[in-house]
mmCIF file of C-alpha atoms in Angstrom:
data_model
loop_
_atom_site.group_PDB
_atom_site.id
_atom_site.type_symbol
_atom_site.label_atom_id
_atom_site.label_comp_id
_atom_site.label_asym_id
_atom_site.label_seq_id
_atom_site.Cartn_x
_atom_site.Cartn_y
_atom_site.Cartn_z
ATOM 1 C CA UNK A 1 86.915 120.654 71.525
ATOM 2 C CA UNK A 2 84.594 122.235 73.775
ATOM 3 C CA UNK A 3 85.690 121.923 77.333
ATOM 4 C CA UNK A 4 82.350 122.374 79.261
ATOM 5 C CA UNK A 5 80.589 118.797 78.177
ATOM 6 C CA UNK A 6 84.067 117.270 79.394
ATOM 7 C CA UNK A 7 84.088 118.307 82.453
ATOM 8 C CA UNK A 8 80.547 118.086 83.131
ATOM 9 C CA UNK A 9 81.083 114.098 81.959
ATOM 10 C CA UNK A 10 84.086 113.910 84.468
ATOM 11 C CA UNK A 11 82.447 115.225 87.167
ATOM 12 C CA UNK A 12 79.238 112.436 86.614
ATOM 13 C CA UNK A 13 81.707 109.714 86.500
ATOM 14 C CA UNK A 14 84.137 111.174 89.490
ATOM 15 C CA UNK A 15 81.145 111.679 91.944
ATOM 16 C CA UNK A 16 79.088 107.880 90.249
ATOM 17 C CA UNK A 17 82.859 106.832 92.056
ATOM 18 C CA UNK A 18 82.499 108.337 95.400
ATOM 19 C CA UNK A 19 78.942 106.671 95.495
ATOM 20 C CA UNK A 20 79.788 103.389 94.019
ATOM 21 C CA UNK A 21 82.858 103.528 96.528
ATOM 22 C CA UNK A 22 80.672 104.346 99.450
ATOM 23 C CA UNK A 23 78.666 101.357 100.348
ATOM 24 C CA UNK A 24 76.438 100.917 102.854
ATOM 25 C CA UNK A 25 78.614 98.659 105.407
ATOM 26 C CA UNK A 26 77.879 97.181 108.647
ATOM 27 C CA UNK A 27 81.383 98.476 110.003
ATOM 28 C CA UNK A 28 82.076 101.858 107.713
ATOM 29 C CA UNK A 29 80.874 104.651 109.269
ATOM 30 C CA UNK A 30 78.680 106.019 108.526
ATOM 31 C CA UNK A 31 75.610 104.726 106.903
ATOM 32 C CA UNK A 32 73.516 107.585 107.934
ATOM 33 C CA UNK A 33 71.641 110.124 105.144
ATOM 34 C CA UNK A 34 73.680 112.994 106.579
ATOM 35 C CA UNK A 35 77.313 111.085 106.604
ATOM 36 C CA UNK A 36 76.155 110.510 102.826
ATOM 37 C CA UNK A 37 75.267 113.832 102.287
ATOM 38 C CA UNK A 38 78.577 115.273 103.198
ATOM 39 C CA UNK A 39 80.901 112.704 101.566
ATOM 40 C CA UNK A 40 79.062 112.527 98.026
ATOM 41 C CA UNK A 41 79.259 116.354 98.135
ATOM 42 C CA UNK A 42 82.961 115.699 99.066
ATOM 43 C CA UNK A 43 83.505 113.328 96.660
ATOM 44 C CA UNK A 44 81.506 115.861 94.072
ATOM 45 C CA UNK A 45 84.038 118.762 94.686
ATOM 46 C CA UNK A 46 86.983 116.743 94.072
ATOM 47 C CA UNK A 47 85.350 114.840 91.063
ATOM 48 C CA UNK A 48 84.953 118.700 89.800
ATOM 49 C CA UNK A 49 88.970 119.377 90.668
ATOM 50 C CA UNK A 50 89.782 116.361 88.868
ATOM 51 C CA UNK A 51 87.908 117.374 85.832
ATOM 52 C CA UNK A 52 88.955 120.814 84.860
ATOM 53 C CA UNK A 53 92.859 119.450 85.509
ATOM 54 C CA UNK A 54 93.174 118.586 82.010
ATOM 55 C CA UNK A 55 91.079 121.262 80.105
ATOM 56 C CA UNK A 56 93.064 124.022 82.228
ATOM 57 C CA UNK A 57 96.185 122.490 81.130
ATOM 58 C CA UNK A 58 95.369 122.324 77.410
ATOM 59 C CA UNK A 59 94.049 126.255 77.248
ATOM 60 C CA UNK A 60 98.007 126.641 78.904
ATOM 61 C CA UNK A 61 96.155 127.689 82.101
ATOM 62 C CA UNK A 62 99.012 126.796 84.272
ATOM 63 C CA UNK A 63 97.704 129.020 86.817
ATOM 64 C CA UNK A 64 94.481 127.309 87.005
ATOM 65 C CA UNK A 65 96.160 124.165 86.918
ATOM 66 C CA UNK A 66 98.456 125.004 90.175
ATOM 67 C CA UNK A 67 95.899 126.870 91.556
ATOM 68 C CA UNK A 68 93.991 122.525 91.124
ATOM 69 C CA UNK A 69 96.573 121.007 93.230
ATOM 70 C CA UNK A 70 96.907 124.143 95.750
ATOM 71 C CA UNK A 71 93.101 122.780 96.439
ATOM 72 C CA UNK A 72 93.656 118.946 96.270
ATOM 73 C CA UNK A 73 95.827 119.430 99.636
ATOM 74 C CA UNK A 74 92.208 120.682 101.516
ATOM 75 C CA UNK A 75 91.161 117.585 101.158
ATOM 76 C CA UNK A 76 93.416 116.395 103.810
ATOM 77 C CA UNK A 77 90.871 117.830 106.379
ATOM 78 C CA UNK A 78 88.900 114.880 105.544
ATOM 79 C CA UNK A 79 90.692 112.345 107.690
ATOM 80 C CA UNK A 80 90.596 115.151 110.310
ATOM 81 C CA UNK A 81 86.833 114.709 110.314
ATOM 82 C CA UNK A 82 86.524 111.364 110.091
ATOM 83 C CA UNK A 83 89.045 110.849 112.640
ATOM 84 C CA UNK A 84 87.576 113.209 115.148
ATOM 85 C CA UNK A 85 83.951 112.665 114.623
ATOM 86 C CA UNK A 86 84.518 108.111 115.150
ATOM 87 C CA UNK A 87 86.894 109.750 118.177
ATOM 88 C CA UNK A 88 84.191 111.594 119.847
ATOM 89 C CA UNK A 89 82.021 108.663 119.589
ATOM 90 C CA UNK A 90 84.208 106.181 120.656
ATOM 91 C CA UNK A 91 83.059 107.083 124.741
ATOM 92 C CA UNK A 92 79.714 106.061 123.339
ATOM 93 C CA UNK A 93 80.693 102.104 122.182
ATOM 94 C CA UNK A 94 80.335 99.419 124.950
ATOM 95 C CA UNK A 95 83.308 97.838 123.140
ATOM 96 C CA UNK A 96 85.088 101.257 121.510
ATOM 97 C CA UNK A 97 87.343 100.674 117.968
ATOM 98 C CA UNK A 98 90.358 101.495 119.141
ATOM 99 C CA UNK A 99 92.879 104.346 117.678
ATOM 100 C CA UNK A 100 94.331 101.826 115.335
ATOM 101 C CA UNK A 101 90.880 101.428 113.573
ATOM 102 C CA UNK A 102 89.594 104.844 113.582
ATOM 103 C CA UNK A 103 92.917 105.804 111.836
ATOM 104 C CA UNK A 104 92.421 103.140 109.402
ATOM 105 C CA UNK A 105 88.580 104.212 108.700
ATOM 106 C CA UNK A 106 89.487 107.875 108.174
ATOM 107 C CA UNK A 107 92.264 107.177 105.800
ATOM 108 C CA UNK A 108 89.883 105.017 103.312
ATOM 109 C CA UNK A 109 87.498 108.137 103.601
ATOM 110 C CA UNK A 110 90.622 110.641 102.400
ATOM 111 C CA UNK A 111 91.453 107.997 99.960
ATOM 112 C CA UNK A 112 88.693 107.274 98.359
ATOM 113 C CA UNK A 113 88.121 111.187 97.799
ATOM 114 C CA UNK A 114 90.972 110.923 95.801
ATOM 115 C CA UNK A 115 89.856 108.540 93.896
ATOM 116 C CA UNK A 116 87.014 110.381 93.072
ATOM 117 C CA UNK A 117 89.485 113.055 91.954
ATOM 118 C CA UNK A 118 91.494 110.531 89.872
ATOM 119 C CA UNK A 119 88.391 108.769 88.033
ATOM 120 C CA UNK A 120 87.217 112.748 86.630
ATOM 121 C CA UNK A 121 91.000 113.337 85.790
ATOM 122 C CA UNK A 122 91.244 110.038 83.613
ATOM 123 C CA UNK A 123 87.502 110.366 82.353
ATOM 124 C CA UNK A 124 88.849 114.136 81.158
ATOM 125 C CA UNK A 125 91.888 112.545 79.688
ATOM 126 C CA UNK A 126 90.196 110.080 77.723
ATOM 127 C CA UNK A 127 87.836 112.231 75.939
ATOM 128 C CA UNK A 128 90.619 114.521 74.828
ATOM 129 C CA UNK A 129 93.049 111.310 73.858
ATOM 130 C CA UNK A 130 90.570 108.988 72.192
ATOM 131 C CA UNK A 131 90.861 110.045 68.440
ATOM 132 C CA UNK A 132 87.851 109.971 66.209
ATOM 133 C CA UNK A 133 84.394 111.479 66.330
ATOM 134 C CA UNK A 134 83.314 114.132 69.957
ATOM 135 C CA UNK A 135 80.555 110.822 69.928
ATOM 136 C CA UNK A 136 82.996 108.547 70.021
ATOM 137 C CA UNK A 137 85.616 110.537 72.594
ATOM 138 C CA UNK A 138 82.146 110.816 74.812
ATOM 139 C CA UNK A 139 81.443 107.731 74.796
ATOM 140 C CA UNK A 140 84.915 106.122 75.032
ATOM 141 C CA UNK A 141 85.506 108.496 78.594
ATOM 142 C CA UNK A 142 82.394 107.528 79.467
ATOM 143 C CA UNK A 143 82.740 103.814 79.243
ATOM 144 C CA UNK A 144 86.123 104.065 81.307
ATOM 145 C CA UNK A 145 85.047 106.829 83.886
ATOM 146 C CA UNK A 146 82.186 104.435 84.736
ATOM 147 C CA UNK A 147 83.916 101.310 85.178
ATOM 148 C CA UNK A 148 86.931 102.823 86.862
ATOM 149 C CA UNK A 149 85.844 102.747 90.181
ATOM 150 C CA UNK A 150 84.603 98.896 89.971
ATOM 151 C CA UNK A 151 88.020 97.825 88.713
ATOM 152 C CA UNK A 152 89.581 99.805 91.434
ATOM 153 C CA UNK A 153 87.493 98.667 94.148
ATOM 154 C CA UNK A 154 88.666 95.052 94.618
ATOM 155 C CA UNK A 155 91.976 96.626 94.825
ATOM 156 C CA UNK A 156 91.657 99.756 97.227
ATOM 157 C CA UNK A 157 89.601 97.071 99.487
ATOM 158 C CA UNK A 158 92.765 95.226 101.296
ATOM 159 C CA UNK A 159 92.246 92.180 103.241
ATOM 160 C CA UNK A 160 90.381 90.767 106.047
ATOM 161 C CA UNK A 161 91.104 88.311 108.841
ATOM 162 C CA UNK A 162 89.860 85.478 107.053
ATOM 163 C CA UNK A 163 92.860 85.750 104.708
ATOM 164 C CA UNK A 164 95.543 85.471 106.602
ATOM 165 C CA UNK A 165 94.458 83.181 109.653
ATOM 166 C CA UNK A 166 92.148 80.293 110.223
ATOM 167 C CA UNK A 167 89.907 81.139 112.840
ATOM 168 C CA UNK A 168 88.657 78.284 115.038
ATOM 169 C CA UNK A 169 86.084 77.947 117.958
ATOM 170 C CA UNK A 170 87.913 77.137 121.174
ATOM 171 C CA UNK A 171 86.111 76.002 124.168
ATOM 172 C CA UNK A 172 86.049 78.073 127.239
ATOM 173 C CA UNK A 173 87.465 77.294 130.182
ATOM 174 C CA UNK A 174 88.135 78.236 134.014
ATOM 175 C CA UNK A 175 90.870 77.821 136.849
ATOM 176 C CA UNK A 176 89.095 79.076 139.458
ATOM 177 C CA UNK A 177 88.454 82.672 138.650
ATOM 178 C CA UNK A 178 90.927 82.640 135.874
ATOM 179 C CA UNK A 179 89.393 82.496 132.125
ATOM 180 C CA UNK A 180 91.114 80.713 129.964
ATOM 181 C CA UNK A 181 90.805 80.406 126.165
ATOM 182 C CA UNK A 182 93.391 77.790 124.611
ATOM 183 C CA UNK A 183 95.932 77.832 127.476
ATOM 184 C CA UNK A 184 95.788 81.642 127.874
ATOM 185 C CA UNK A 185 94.559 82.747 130.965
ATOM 186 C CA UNK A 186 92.480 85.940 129.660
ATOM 187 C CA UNK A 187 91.062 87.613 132.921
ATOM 188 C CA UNK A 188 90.250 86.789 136.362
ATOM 189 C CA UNK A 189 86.605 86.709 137.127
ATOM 190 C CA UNK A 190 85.456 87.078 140.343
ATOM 191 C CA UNK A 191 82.108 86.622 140.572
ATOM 192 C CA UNK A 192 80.589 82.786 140.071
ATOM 193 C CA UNK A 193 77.973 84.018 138.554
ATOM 194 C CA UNK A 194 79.481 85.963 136.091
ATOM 195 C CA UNK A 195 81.583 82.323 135.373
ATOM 196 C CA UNK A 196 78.011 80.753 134.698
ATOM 197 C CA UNK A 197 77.371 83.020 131.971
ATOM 198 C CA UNK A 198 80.707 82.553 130.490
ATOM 199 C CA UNK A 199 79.959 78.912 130.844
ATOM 200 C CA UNK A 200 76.476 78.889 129.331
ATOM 201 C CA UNK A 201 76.604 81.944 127.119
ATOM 202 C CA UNK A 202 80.329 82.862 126.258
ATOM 203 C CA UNK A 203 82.285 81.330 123.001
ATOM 204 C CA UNK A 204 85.896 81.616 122.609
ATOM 205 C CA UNK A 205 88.049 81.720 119.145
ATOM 206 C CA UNK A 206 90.919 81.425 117.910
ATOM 207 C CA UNK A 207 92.811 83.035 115.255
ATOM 208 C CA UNK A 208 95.719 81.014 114.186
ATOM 209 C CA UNK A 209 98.165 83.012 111.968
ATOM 210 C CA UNK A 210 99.454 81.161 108.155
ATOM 211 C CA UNK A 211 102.679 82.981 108.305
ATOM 212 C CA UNK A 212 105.000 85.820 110.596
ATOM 213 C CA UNK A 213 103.626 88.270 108.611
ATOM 214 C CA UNK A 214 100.075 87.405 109.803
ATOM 215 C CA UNK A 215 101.813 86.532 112.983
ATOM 216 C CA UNK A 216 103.063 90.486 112.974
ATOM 217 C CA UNK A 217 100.198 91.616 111.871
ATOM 218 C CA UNK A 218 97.907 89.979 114.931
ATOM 219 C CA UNK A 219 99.911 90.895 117.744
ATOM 220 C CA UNK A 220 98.833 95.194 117.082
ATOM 221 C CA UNK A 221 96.887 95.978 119.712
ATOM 222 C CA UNK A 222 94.857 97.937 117.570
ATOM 223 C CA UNK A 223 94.386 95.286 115.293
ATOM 224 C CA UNK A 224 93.013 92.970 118.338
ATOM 225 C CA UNK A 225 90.594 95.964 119.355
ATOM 226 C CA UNK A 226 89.101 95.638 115.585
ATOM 227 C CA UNK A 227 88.377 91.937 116.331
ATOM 228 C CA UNK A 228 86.522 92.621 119.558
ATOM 229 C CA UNK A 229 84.964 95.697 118.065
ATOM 230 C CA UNK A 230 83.982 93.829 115.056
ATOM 231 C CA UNK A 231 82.214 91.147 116.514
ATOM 232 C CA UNK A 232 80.875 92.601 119.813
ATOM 233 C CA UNK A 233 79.268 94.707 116.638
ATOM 234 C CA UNK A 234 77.617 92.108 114.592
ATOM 235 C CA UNK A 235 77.289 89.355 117.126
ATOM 236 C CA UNK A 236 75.602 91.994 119.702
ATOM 237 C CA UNK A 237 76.559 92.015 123.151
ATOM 238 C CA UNK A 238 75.363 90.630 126.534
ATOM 239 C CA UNK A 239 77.263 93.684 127.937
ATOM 240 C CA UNK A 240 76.258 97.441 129.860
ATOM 241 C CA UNK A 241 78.393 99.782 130.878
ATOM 242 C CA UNK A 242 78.301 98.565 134.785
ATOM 243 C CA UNK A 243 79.336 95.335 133.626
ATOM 244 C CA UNK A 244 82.874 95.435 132.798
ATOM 245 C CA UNK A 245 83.292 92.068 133.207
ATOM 246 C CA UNK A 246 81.588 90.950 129.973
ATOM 247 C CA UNK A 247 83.915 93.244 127.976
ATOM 248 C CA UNK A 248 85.200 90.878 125.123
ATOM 249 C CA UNK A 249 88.988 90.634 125.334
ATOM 250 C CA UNK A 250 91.364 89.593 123.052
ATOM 251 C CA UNK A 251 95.135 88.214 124.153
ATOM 252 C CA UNK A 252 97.976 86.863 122.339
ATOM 253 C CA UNK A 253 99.450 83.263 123.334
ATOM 254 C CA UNK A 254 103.044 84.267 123.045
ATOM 255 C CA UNK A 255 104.407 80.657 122.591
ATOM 256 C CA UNK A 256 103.016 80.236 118.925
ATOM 257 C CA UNK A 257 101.491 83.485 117.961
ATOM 258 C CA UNK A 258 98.262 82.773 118.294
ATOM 259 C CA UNK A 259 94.908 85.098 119.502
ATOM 260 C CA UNK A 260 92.285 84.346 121.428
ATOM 261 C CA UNK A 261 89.262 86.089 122.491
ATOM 262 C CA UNK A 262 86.346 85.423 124.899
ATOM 263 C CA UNK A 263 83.465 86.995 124.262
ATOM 264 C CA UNK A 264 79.619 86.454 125.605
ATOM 265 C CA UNK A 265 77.441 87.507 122.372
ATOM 266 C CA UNK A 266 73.482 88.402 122.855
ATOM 267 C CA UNK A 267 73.236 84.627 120.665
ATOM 268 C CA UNK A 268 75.732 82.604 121.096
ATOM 269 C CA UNK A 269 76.448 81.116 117.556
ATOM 270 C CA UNK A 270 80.065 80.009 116.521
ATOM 271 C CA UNK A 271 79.046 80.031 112.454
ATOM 272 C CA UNK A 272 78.117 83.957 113.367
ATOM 273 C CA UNK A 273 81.113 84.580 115.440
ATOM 274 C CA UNK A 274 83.925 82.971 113.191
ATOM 275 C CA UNK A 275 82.121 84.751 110.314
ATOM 276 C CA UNK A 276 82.482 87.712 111.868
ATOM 277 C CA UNK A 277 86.147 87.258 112.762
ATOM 278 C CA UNK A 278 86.803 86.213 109.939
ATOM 279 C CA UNK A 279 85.656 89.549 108.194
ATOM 280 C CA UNK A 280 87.553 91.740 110.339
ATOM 281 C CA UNK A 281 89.620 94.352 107.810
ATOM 282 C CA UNK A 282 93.274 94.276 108.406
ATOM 283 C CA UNK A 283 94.359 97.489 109.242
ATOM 284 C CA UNK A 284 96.563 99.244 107.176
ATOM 285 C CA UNK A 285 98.284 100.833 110.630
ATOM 286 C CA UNK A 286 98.719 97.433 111.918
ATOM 287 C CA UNK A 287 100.175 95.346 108.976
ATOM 288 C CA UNK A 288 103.766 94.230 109.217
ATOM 289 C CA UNK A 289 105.417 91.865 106.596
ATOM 290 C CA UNK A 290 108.619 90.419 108.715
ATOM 291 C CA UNK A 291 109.192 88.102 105.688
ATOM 292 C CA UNK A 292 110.207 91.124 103.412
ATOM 293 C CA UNK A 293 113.114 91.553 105.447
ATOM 294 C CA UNK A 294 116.274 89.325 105.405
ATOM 295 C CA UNK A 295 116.415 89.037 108.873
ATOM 296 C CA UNK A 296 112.645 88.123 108.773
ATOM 297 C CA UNK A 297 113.287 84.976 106.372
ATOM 298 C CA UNK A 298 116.214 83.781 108.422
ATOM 299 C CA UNK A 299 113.481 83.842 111.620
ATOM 300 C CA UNK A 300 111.329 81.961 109.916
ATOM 301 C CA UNK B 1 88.520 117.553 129.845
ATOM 302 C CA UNK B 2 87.235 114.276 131.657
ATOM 303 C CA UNK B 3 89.533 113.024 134.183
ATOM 304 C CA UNK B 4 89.328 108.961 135.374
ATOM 305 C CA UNK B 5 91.457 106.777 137.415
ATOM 306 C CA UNK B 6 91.640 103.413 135.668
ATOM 307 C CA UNK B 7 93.354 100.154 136.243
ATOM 308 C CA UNK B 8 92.864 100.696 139.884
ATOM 309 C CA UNK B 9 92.358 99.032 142.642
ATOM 310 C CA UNK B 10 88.783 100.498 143.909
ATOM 311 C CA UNK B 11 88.477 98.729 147.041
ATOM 312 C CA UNK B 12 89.626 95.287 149.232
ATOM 313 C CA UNK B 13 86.839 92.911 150.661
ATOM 314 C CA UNK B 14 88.471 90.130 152.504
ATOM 315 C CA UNK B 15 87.103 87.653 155.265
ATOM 316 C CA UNK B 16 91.127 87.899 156.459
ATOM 317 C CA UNK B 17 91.485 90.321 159.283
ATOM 318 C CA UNK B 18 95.431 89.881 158.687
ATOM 319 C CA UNK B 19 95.839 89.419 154.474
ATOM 320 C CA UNK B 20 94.826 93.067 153.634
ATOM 321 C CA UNK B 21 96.635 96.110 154.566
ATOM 322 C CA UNK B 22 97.149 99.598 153.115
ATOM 323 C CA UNK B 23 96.037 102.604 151.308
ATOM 324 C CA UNK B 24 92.695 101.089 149.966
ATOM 325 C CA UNK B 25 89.590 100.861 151.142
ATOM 326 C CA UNK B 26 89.009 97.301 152.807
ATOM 327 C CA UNK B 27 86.127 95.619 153.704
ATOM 328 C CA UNK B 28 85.919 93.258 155.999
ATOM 329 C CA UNK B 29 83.277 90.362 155.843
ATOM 330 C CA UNK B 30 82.303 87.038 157.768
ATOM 331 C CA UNK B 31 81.655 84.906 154.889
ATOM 332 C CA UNK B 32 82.107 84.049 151.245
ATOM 333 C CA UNK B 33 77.866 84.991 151.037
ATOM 334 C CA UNK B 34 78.856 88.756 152.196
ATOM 335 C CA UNK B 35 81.740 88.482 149.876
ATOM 336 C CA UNK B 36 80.193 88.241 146.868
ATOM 337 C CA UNK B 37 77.341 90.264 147.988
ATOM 338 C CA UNK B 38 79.546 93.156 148.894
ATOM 339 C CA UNK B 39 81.987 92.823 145.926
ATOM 340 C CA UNK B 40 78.838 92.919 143.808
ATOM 341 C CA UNK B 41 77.663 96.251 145.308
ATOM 342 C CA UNK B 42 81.117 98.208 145.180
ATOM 343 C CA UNK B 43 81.434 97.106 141.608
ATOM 344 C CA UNK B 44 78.001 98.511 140.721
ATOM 345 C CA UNK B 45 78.765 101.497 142.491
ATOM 346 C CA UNK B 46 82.511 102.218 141.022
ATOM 347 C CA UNK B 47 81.630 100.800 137.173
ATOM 348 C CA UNK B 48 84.595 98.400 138.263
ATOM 349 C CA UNK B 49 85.225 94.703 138.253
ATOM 350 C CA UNK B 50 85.492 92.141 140.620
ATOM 351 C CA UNK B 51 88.463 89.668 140.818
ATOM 352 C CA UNK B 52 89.022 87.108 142.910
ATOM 353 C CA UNK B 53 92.657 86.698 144.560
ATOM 354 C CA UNK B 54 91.586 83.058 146.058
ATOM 355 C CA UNK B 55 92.362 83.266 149.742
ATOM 356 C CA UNK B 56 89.316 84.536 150.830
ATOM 357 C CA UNK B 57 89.815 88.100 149.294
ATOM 358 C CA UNK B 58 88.170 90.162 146.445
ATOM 359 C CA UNK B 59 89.405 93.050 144.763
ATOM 360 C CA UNK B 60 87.129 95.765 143.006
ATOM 361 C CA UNK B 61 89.281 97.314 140.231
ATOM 362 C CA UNK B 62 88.814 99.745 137.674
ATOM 363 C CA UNK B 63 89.855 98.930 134.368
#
C-alpha cells in the first residue's frame, strides 16, 4: 500500500483532534488567534509524528521509527510554555490562578498534544489493519481518526466542583471587623465602609464536600485559588489593585471540612456565582482519594 | 528580579498614646474620624489593607 495518502489522512485526523480538543473556553488559556496559531501547528507536528510511526515501521525503518520517539520527548517543552507564559501573567490578574492551576492548565496543553499524536498513530493503524479494498481501509481510518477525539474528550475532561460538593449560598456576616462566612471568621476588615459593601454587594458560598476524598481534595490551597480565580473571572470583580481588601478569599472550616469564600462580584447574583463554583475544574495536582487507602476507610 | 515585603505590618494608627510601641511606624490620632481617614490614606499609599484591632487601633498591612 502506498504510504503517502496514509499519512497525509493521519495527519488530517491528528491535527481535526488538536482543534476539536481546543475549544474556545472562558478559563483555558488562551482563546486568542495567536495561542491558536501555535498550538494547532503544535498539535499538526505531532499529528505528522504520529502518522509516519506505523508506515516507518512496516518499510523495517527502525531508525526512522526511534528517530519518532527521540522527537515525541520535545514535546515536553510544551508545558514549559504554557507554564511560563500563564506564570508571567499571573502579576497581571487582580485575583492570580495560583501555581496549582497553572500546572494543571499546562499539563492538559502537553496532553492533549499527545493525543493529537495518538489519534494519527491509530488513524495510520487502521488503514493498514482494516482488510478489504484501499476505499474501504480509507474510509474505515477515516471514520475512527475522526471520531477519536470526541470519544476521548468526555474522558480526558476530569471533573469539576459541581461533582463532588454541593455548593450553597451562605449569608455574610460581621463581628465587628471580623468577616465571617458560616462560622469562619475569613478576614478582618477595617474600614466600615468597606463592611457596607460587603453588606450590600458581597455573597458568600459554601462548598460542602460528599465524601473525604472531596474533603482532601478541597483543602489544596491551590485548588481554593481556582475557586476564587474562577469566579472573580466570570462573576467580574468590584476589585483594583489598591484595594486589597475586596480580594475574594477562600478558607476551610476545619471542624467539618467545609469551604467558604467571600467574594464582592461587579453583580451580585448567587445563580451566577454557584454556577460558577460549581464549574471550577478539579485539579489534577490537587486531587487526593483518602478512601483508596485502608487507613482512609477506617477514618471514615 | 522584583523584590516585595508582604504580610507586613506597614504602619500603626492608634488614638492610644500607651497601646502601640515598637519598630513600626505609628500614628497617632485624636479620634475614630482621623482614624479611618488616616488608615485610608496609608493604605492607598502602601497598596496595603486596613484592619482593625478594636481598642482604638488600626493596622495597615501588606498582604
Amino acid at each position: 500500500m502506498n504510504s503517502v495518502p496514509v499519512v497525509v489522512l493521519s495527519i488530517l485526523t491528528g491535527t481535526w483532534a488538536r482543534i476539536y480538543l481546543l475549544r474556545i473556553d472562558y478559563r483555558i488559556y488562551p482563546s486568542y488567534p495567536q495561542g491558536y496559531v501555535i498550538h494547532v501547528m503544535l498539535g499538526a507536528i505531532a499529528a505528522f509524528l504520529g502518522a509516519v510511526a506505523v508506515p516507518a515501521i512496516i518499510s523495517k525503518d527502525y531508525q526512522a521509527a526511534t528517530f519518532l520517539a527521540l522527537a515525541a520527548t520535545q514535546f515536553r517543552e510544551i508545558r514549559t510554555l504554557e507554564r511560563e507564559t500563564l506564570s508571567n501573567m499571573e502579576a497581571t490578574e487582580l485575583v492570580p490562578r495560583g501555581k496549582a492551576y497553572i500546572e494543571g492548565i499546562a499539563r492538559v496543553f502537553e496532553a492533549r498534544n499527545y493525543l493529537a499524536l495518538l489519534t494519527a498513530l491509530l488513524t495510520s493503524l487502521t488503514a493498514y489493519l482494516t482488510p478489504g479494498a484501499t476505499a474501504v481501509k480509507f474510509g474505515c481510518a477515516l471514520i475512527f481518526g475522526a471520531l477519536l477525539p470526541v470519544l476521548i474528550r468526555p474522558v480526558v475532561q476530569g471533573q469539576v466542583i459541581g461533582d463532588v460538593a454541593d455548593v450553597e449560598i451562605a449569608p455574610i456576616e460581621f463581628d465587628g471587623p471580623m468577616l465571617i462566612v458560616a462560622d469562619v471568621r475569613i478576614m478582618n476588615i477595617g474600614l466600615e465602609t468597606v463592611r457596607q459593601v460587603y453588606r450590600k454587594q458581597g455573597l458568600g458560598v459554601i462548598i460542602k464536600p460528599r465524601n473525604p476524598n472531596a474533603t482532601a481534595t478541597l483543602a489544596n490551597v491551590g485548588q481554593r485559588q481556582a475557586i476564587a480565580h474562577d469566579a472573580a473571572g466570570q462573576l467580574g470583580i468590584h476589585k483594583d489593585i489598591d484595594e486589597p481588601d475586596y480580594t475574594p478569599l477562600v478558607r476551610r472550616q476545619i471542624s467539618t471540612g467545609c469551604v467558604v469564600m467571600a467574594i464582592v462580584p461587579s453583580e451580585p447574583q448567587p445563580e451566577a456565582l454557584l454556577t460558577a463554583v460549581r464549574n471550577v475544574p478539579i485539579l489534577e495536582g490537587a486531587r487526593k482519594k483518602p478512601l483508596a487507602s485502608r487507613a482512609g476507610r477506617l477514618v471514615d | 528580579m522584583e523584590i516585595d515585603i508582604k504580610h507586613n505590618i506597614v504602619a500603626a494608627i492608634t488614638m492610644h498614646t500607651q497601646k502601640v510601641e515598637g519598630g513600626v511606624p505609628i500614628f497617632y490620632v485624636k479620634d475614630k474620624e482621623e482614624l479611618v481617614k488616616v488608615a485610608t490614606y496609608i493604605a492607598k499609599a502602601t497598596l496595603g489593607m486596613v484592619h482593625d484591632l478594636d481598642n482604638g487601633t488600626y493596622i495597615v498591612v501588606k498582604h
